[in-house]
Short mmCIF file of C-alpha atoms and ligand atoms in Angstrom, two decimals:
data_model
loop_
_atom_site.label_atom_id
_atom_site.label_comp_id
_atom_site.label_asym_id
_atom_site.label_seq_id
_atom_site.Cartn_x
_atom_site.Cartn_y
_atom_site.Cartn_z
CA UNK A 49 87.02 94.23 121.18
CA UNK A 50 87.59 96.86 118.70
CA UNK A 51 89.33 96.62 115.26
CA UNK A 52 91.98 99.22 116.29
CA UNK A 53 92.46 96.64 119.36
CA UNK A 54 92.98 93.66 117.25
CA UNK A 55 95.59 95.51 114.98
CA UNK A 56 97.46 96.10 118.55
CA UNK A 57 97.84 92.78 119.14
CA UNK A 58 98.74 91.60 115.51
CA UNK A 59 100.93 94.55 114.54
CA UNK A 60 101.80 96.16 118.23
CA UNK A 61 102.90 99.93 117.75
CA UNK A 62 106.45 100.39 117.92
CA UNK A 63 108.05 103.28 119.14
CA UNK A 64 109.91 105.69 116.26
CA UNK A 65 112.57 107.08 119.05
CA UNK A 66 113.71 103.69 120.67
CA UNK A 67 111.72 100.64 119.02
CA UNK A 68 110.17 99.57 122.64
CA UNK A 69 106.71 98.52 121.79
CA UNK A 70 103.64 99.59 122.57
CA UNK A 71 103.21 102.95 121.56
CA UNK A 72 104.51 105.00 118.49
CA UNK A 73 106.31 107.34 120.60
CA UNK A 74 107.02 106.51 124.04
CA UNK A 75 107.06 108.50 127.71
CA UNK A 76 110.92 108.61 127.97
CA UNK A 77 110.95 109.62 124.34
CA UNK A 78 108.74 111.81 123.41
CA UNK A 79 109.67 115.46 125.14
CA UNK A 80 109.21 116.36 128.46
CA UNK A 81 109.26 119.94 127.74
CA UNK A 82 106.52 122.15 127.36
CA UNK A 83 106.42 123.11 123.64
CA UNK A 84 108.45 125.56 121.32
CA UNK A 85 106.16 128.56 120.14
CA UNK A 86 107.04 130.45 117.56
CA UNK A 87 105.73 133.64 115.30
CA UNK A 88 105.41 133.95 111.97
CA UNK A 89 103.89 137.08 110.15
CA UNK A 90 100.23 136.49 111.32
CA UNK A 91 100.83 132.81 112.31
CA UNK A 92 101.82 131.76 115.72
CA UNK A 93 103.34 128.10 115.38
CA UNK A 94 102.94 125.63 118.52
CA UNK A 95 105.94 122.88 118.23
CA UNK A 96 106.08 119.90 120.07
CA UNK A 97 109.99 119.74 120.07
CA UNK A 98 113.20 120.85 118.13
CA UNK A 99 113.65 119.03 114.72
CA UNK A 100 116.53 116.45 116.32
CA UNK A 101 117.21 113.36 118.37
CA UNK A 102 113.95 111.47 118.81
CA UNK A 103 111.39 114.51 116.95
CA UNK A 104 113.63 114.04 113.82
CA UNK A 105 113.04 109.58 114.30
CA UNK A 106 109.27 110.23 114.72
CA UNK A 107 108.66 113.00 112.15
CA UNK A 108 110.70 110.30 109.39
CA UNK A 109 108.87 107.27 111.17
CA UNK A 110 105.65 109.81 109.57
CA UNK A 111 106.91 110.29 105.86
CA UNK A 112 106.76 106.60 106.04
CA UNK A 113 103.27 106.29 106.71
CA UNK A 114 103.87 105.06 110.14
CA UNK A 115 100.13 104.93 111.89
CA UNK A 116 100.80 103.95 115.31
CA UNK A 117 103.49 106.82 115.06
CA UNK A 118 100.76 109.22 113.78
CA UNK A 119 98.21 108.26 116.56
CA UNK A 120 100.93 108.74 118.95
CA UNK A 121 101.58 112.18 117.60
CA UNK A 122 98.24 112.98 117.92
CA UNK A 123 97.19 112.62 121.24
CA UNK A 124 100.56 114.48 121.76
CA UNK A 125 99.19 117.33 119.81
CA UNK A 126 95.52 117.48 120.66
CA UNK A 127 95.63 119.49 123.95
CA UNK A 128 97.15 122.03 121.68
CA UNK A 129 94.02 122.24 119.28
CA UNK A 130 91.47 124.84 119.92
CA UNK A 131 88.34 123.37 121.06
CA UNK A 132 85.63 123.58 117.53
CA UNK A 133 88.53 124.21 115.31
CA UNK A 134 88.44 122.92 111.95
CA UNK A 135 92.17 121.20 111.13
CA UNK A 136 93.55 121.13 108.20
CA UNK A 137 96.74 118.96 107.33
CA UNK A 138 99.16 120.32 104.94
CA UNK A 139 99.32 118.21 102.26
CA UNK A 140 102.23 115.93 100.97
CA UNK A 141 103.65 116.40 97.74
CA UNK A 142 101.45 114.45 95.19
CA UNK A 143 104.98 111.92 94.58
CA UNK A 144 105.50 111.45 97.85
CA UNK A 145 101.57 110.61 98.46
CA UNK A 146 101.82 108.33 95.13
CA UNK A 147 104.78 106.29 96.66
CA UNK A 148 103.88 105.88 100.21
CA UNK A 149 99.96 105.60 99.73
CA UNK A 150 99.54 107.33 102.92
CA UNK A 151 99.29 110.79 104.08
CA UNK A 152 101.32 111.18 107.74
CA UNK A 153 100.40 114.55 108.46
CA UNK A 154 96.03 113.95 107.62
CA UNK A 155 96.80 110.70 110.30
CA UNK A 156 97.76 112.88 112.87
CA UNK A 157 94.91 115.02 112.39
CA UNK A 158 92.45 112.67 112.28
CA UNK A 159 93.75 111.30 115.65
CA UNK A 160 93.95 114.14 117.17
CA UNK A 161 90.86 115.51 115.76
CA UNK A 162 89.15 112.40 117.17
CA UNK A 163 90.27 113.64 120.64
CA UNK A 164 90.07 117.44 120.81
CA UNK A 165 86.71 118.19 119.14
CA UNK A 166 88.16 119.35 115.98
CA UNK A 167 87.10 117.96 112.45
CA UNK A 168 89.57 117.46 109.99
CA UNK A 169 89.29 118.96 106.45
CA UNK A 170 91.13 118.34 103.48
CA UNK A 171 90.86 121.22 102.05
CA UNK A 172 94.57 122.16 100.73
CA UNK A 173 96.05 120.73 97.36
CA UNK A 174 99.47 121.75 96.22
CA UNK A 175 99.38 122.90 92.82
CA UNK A 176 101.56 120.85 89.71
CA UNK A 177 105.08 121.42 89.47
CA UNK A 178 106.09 122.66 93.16
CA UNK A 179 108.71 120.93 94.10
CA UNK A 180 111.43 123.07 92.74
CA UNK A 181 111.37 127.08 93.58
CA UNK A 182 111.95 129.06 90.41
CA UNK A 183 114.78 131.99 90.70
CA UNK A 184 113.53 134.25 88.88
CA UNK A 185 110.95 136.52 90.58
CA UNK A 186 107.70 135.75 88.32
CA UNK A 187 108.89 132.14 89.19
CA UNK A 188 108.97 132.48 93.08
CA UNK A 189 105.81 134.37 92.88
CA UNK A 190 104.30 131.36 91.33
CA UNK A 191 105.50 129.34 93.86
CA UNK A 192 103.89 131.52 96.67
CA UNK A 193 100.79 130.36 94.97
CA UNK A 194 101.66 126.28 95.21
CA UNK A 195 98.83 125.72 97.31
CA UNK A 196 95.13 126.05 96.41
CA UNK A 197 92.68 125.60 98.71
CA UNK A 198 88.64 124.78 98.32
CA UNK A 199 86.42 127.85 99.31
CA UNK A 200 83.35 125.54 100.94
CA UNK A 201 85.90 123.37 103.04
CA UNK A 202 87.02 127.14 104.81
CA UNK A 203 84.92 130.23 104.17
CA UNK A 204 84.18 131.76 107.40
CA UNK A 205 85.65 129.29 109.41
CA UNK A 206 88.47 129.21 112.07
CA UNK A 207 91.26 126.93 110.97
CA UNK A 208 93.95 125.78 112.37
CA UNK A 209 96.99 124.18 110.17
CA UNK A 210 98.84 120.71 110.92
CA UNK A 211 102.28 119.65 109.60
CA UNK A 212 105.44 117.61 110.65
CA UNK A 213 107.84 119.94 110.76
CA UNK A 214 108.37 123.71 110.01
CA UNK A 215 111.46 124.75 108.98
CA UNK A 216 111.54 128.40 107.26
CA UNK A 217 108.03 128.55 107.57
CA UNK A 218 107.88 129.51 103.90
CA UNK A 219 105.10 126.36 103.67
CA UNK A 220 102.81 127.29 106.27
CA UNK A 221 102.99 130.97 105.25
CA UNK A 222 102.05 129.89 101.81
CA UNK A 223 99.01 127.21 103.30
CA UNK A 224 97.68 130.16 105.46
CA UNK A 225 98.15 132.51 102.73
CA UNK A 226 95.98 130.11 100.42
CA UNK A 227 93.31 129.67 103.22
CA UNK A 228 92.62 133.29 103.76
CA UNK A 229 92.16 133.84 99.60
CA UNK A 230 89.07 131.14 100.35
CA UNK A 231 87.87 133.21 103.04
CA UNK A 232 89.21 131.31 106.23
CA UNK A 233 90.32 132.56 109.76
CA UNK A 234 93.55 131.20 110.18
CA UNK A 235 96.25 132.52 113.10
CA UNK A 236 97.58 129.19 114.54
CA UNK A 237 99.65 125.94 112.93
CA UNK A 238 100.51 123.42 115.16
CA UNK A 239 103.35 121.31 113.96
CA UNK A 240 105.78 118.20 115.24
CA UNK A 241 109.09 119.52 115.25
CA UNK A 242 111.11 123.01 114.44
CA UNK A 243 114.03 122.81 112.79
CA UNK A 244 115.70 126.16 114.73
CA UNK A 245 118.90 127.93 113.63
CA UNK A 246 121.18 127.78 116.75
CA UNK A 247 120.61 131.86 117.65
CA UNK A 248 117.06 131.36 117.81
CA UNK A 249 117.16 127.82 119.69
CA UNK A 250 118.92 129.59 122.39
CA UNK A 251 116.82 133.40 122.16
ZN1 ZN B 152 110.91 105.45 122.82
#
Protein backbone atom coordinates (compact mmCIF):
# COMPACT_ATOMS: atom_id res chain seq x y z
CA UNK A 1 0.00 0.00 0.00
CA UNK A 2 1.52 3.18 -0.98
CA UNK A 3 0.88 6.72 0.43
CA UNK A 4 -0.27 8.01 -3.00
CA UNK A 5 -2.78 4.87 -2.70
CA UNK A 6 -4.14 5.81 0.59
CA UNK A 7 -4.75 9.52 -0.53
CA UNK A 8 -6.95 7.71 -3.44
CA UNK A 9 -9.08 6.27 -1.23
CA UNK A 10 -9.46 9.25 1.30
CA UNK A 11 -9.51 12.08 -1.23
CA UNK A 12 -10.40 10.04 -4.71
CA UNK A 13 -9.28 12.24 -7.80
CA UNK A 14 -12.01 13.93 -9.37
CA UNK A 15 -12.20 14.68 -12.81
CA UNK A 16 -11.75 18.72 -13.82
CA UNK A 17 -13.98 18.19 -17.22
CA UNK A 18 -17.05 16.25 -15.73
CA UNK A 19 -16.51 15.61 -11.82
CA UNK A 20 -16.74 11.57 -12.35
CA UNK A 21 -14.19 10.27 -9.99
CA UNK A 22 -11.35 8.55 -10.26
CA UNK A 23 -9.03 10.32 -12.26
CA UNK A 24 -8.25 14.12 -12.72
CA UNK A 25 -9.12 14.06 -16.23
CA UNK A 26 -11.04 11.31 -17.59
CA UNK A 27 -11.04 9.03 -21.09
CA UNK A 28 -14.23 10.69 -22.53
CA UNK A 29 -12.78 13.99 -21.46
CA UNK A 30 -9.61 14.45 -22.02
CA UNK A 31 -9.00 14.73 -26.11
CA UNK A 32 -9.06 12.13 -28.40
CA UNK A 33 -7.11 13.96 -30.89
CA UNK A 34 -3.64 13.73 -31.57
CA UNK A 35 -2.08 17.03 -30.37
CA UNK A 36 -1.90 20.71 -31.76
CA UNK A 37 1.80 21.61 -32.80
CA UNK A 38 2.72 24.78 -33.24
CA UNK A 39 6.00 27.08 -34.19
CA UNK A 40 7.30 29.74 -32.61
CA UNK A 41 10.62 31.57 -33.66
CA UNK A 42 13.02 28.69 -32.63
CA UNK A 43 10.41 26.91 -30.42
CA UNK A 44 8.16 24.25 -31.67
CA UNK A 45 5.16 24.00 -29.07
CA UNK A 46 3.41 20.41 -28.61
CA UNK A 47 -0.36 21.13 -27.23
CA UNK A 48 -2.46 18.68 -25.86
CA UNK A 49 -5.76 20.47 -26.98
CA UNK A 50 -7.33 23.94 -27.87
CA UNK A 51 -7.71 26.30 -24.80
CA UNK A 52 -11.79 25.48 -24.50
CA UNK A 53 -14.45 23.08 -23.32
CA UNK A 54 -12.84 20.54 -21.02
CA UNK A 55 -8.72 21.88 -21.65
CA UNK A 56 -9.96 25.32 -20.37
CA UNK A 57 -11.84 23.12 -16.89
CA UNK A 58 -8.53 21.22 -16.43
CA UNK A 59 -5.94 23.97 -17.10
CA UNK A 60 -8.25 26.26 -14.17
CA UNK A 61 -8.75 22.91 -12.11
CA UNK A 62 -4.39 23.56 -12.27
CA UNK A 63 -4.20 27.33 -11.13
CA UNK A 64 -5.98 25.85 -8.25
CA UNK A 65 -3.45 23.56 -7.23
CA UNK A 66 -5.47 20.63 -8.23
CA UNK A 67 -2.93 17.40 -7.85
CA UNK A 68 -4.88 14.60 -9.05
CA UNK A 69 -5.58 17.05 -12.06
CA UNK A 70 -1.79 17.62 -12.43
CA UNK A 71 -0.91 13.84 -12.30
CA UNK A 72 -3.55 13.34 -14.79
CA UNK A 73 -2.00 15.92 -17.02
CA UNK A 74 1.08 14.35 -16.77
CA UNK A 75 0.87 11.04 -17.86
CA UNK A 76 -1.11 12.84 -20.68
CA UNK A 77 1.98 14.75 -21.50
CA UNK A 78 4.85 12.38 -20.89
CA UNK A 79 4.88 10.45 -24.23
CA UNK A 80 5.52 13.88 -25.55
CA UNK A 81 8.83 14.42 -23.47
CA UNK A 82 12.07 13.58 -25.07
CA UNK A 83 13.61 10.68 -23.50
CA UNK A 84 16.87 12.33 -20.97
CA UNK A 85 15.39 15.73 -21.24
CA UNK A 86 15.72 17.98 -18.44
CA UNK A 87 12.01 19.82 -17.84
CA UNK A 88 11.62 22.82 -16.70
CA UNK A 89 8.14 24.29 -15.54
CA UNK A 90 7.46 27.85 -16.15
CA UNK A 91 6.99 29.38 -13.14
CA UNK A 92 3.79 31.02 -11.58
CA UNK A 93 3.71 34.47 -10.74
CA UNK A 94 5.22 34.84 -7.16
CA UNK A 95 1.22 36.14 -5.96
CA UNK A 96 -0.32 33.57 -7.45
CA UNK A 97 2.32 30.93 -5.85
CA UNK A 98 1.86 32.97 -2.39
CA UNK A 99 -2.01 32.43 -2.50
CA UNK A 100 -2.42 28.98 -3.74
CA UNK A 101 0.79 27.43 -2.02
CA UNK A 102 1.15 25.23 -4.91
CA UNK A 103 2.79 25.35 -8.19
CA UNK A 104 0.34 23.47 -11.04
CA UNK A 105 2.61 23.60 -13.79
CA UNK A 106 6.12 22.01 -11.50
CA UNK A 107 3.14 19.09 -10.55
CA UNK A 108 2.76 18.20 -13.91
CA UNK A 109 6.31 17.97 -14.45
CA UNK A 110 7.17 16.10 -11.75
CA UNK A 111 4.52 13.51 -12.83
CA UNK A 112 5.38 13.33 -15.93
CA UNK A 113 8.99 13.49 -15.31
CA UNK A 114 8.45 10.48 -13.03
CA UNK A 115 7.23 8.61 -16.16
CA UNK A 116 9.26 9.67 -19.21
CA UNK A 117 12.85 9.69 -17.87
CA UNK A 118 13.08 13.34 -17.61
CA UNK A 119 14.19 15.24 -14.35
CA UNK A 120 12.57 18.23 -13.45
CA UNK A 121 14.50 21.49 -12.72
CA UNK A 122 13.46 24.56 -11.27
CA UNK A 123 15.51 26.58 -12.73
CA UNK A 124 13.29 29.73 -13.97
CA UNK A 125 12.25 32.67 -11.56
CA UNK A 126 10.26 35.57 -12.87
CA UNK A 127 11.81 38.68 -11.99
CA UNK A 128 9.81 41.53 -9.43
CA UNK A 129 7.27 43.59 -10.88
CA UNK A 130 6.09 41.49 -14.11
CA UNK A 131 2.81 41.36 -14.05
CA UNK A 132 2.01 44.49 -15.91
CA UNK A 133 3.84 45.15 -19.51
CA UNK A 134 5.22 48.67 -19.62
CA UNK A 135 4.29 50.78 -23.00
CA UNK A 136 6.93 52.44 -23.45
CA UNK A 137 9.74 50.61 -25.31
CA UNK A 138 12.63 50.65 -22.50
CA UNK A 139 9.60 49.28 -20.46
CA UNK A 140 8.67 46.27 -22.77
CA UNK A 141 12.28 45.58 -23.17
CA UNK A 142 12.42 45.10 -19.49
CA UNK A 143 9.74 42.92 -19.58
CA UNK A 144 11.41 40.62 -22.26
CA UNK A 145 13.83 40.14 -19.47
CA UNK A 146 11.00 38.97 -16.63
CA UNK A 147 12.49 35.74 -16.38
CA UNK A 148 15.94 34.83 -15.00
CA UNK A 149 17.11 31.66 -15.06
CA UNK A 150 20.13 29.78 -12.92
CA UNK A 151 23.23 28.97 -15.16
CA UNK A 152 24.15 25.41 -13.20
CA UNK A 153 20.41 24.17 -13.38
CA UNK A 154 20.91 24.54 -17.65
CA UNK A 155 24.36 25.13 -19.09
CA UNK A 156 24.88 22.68 -21.75
CA UNK A 157 21.89 20.90 -21.30
CA UNK A 158 18.83 20.04 -23.51
CA UNK A 159 15.68 21.47 -22.02
CA UNK A 160 12.52 21.21 -22.69
CA UNK A 161 9.79 23.89 -21.23
CA UNK A 162 6.33 22.97 -19.46
CA UNK A 163 3.32 25.30 -19.03
CA UNK A 164 -0.58 25.24 -18.95
CA UNK A 165 -1.41 27.09 -21.63
CA UNK A 166 0.24 29.23 -24.40
CA UNK A 167 -1.50 31.89 -25.67
CA UNK A 168 0.73 34.56 -27.70
CA UNK A 169 3.61 32.71 -26.87
CA UNK A 170 5.19 35.95 -25.67
CA UNK A 171 5.95 33.75 -22.18
CA UNK A 172 7.61 30.87 -23.53
CA UNK A 173 9.59 33.04 -25.99
CA UNK A 174 10.74 35.02 -23.04
CA UNK A 175 11.49 31.46 -20.72
CA UNK A 176 13.49 30.09 -23.76
CA UNK A 177 15.02 33.33 -24.36
CA UNK A 178 16.21 33.36 -20.57
CA UNK A 179 17.43 29.68 -20.82
CA UNK A 180 19.68 30.14 -23.76
CA UNK A 181 21.45 33.50 -21.90
CA UNK A 182 22.42 30.50 -19.16
CA UNK A 183 23.73 28.47 -21.81
CA UNK A 184 20.83 25.85 -22.38
CA UNK A 185 19.61 23.93 -25.57
CA UNK A 186 16.15 24.66 -25.72
CA UNK A 187 13.82 24.00 -29.15
CA UNK A 188 10.67 22.33 -27.67
CA UNK A 189 7.76 23.50 -24.91
CA UNK A 190 5.19 21.23 -24.34
CA UNK A 191 2.11 22.84 -22.95
CA UNK A 192 -1.79 21.88 -21.92
CA UNK A 193 -3.85 23.89 -24.02
CA UNK A 194 -3.54 26.69 -27.01
CA UNK A 195 -5.60 29.34 -26.93
CA UNK A 196 -5.80 29.69 -31.12
CA UNK A 197 -7.25 32.70 -32.97
CA UNK A 198 -10.03 31.20 -35.19
CA UNK A 199 -7.75 31.59 -38.72
CA UNK A 200 -5.13 29.62 -37.27
CA UNK A 201 -7.50 26.92 -35.47
CA UNK A 202 -8.76 26.17 -38.84
CA UNK A 203 -5.06 26.67 -41.08
ZN1 LIG B 1 -14.44 13.78 -17.35
Amino acid sequence: VTWQSVLDVLFPPQCAGCNVLGTGWCGACAPSTPPVRIALPLLRVTALALYAGTARAAVLALKDGRRDVARALGNMIAPYIERGTFLVPVPTTAKRKRVRGIDGVALVAQAAAAIADARVVLALEQRAGDAQRGRTREERLAARERFCCDVASVAGRRVTLLDDVCTTGSTLQDCATAIRKAGGVVEDAIVVAVALREADASA
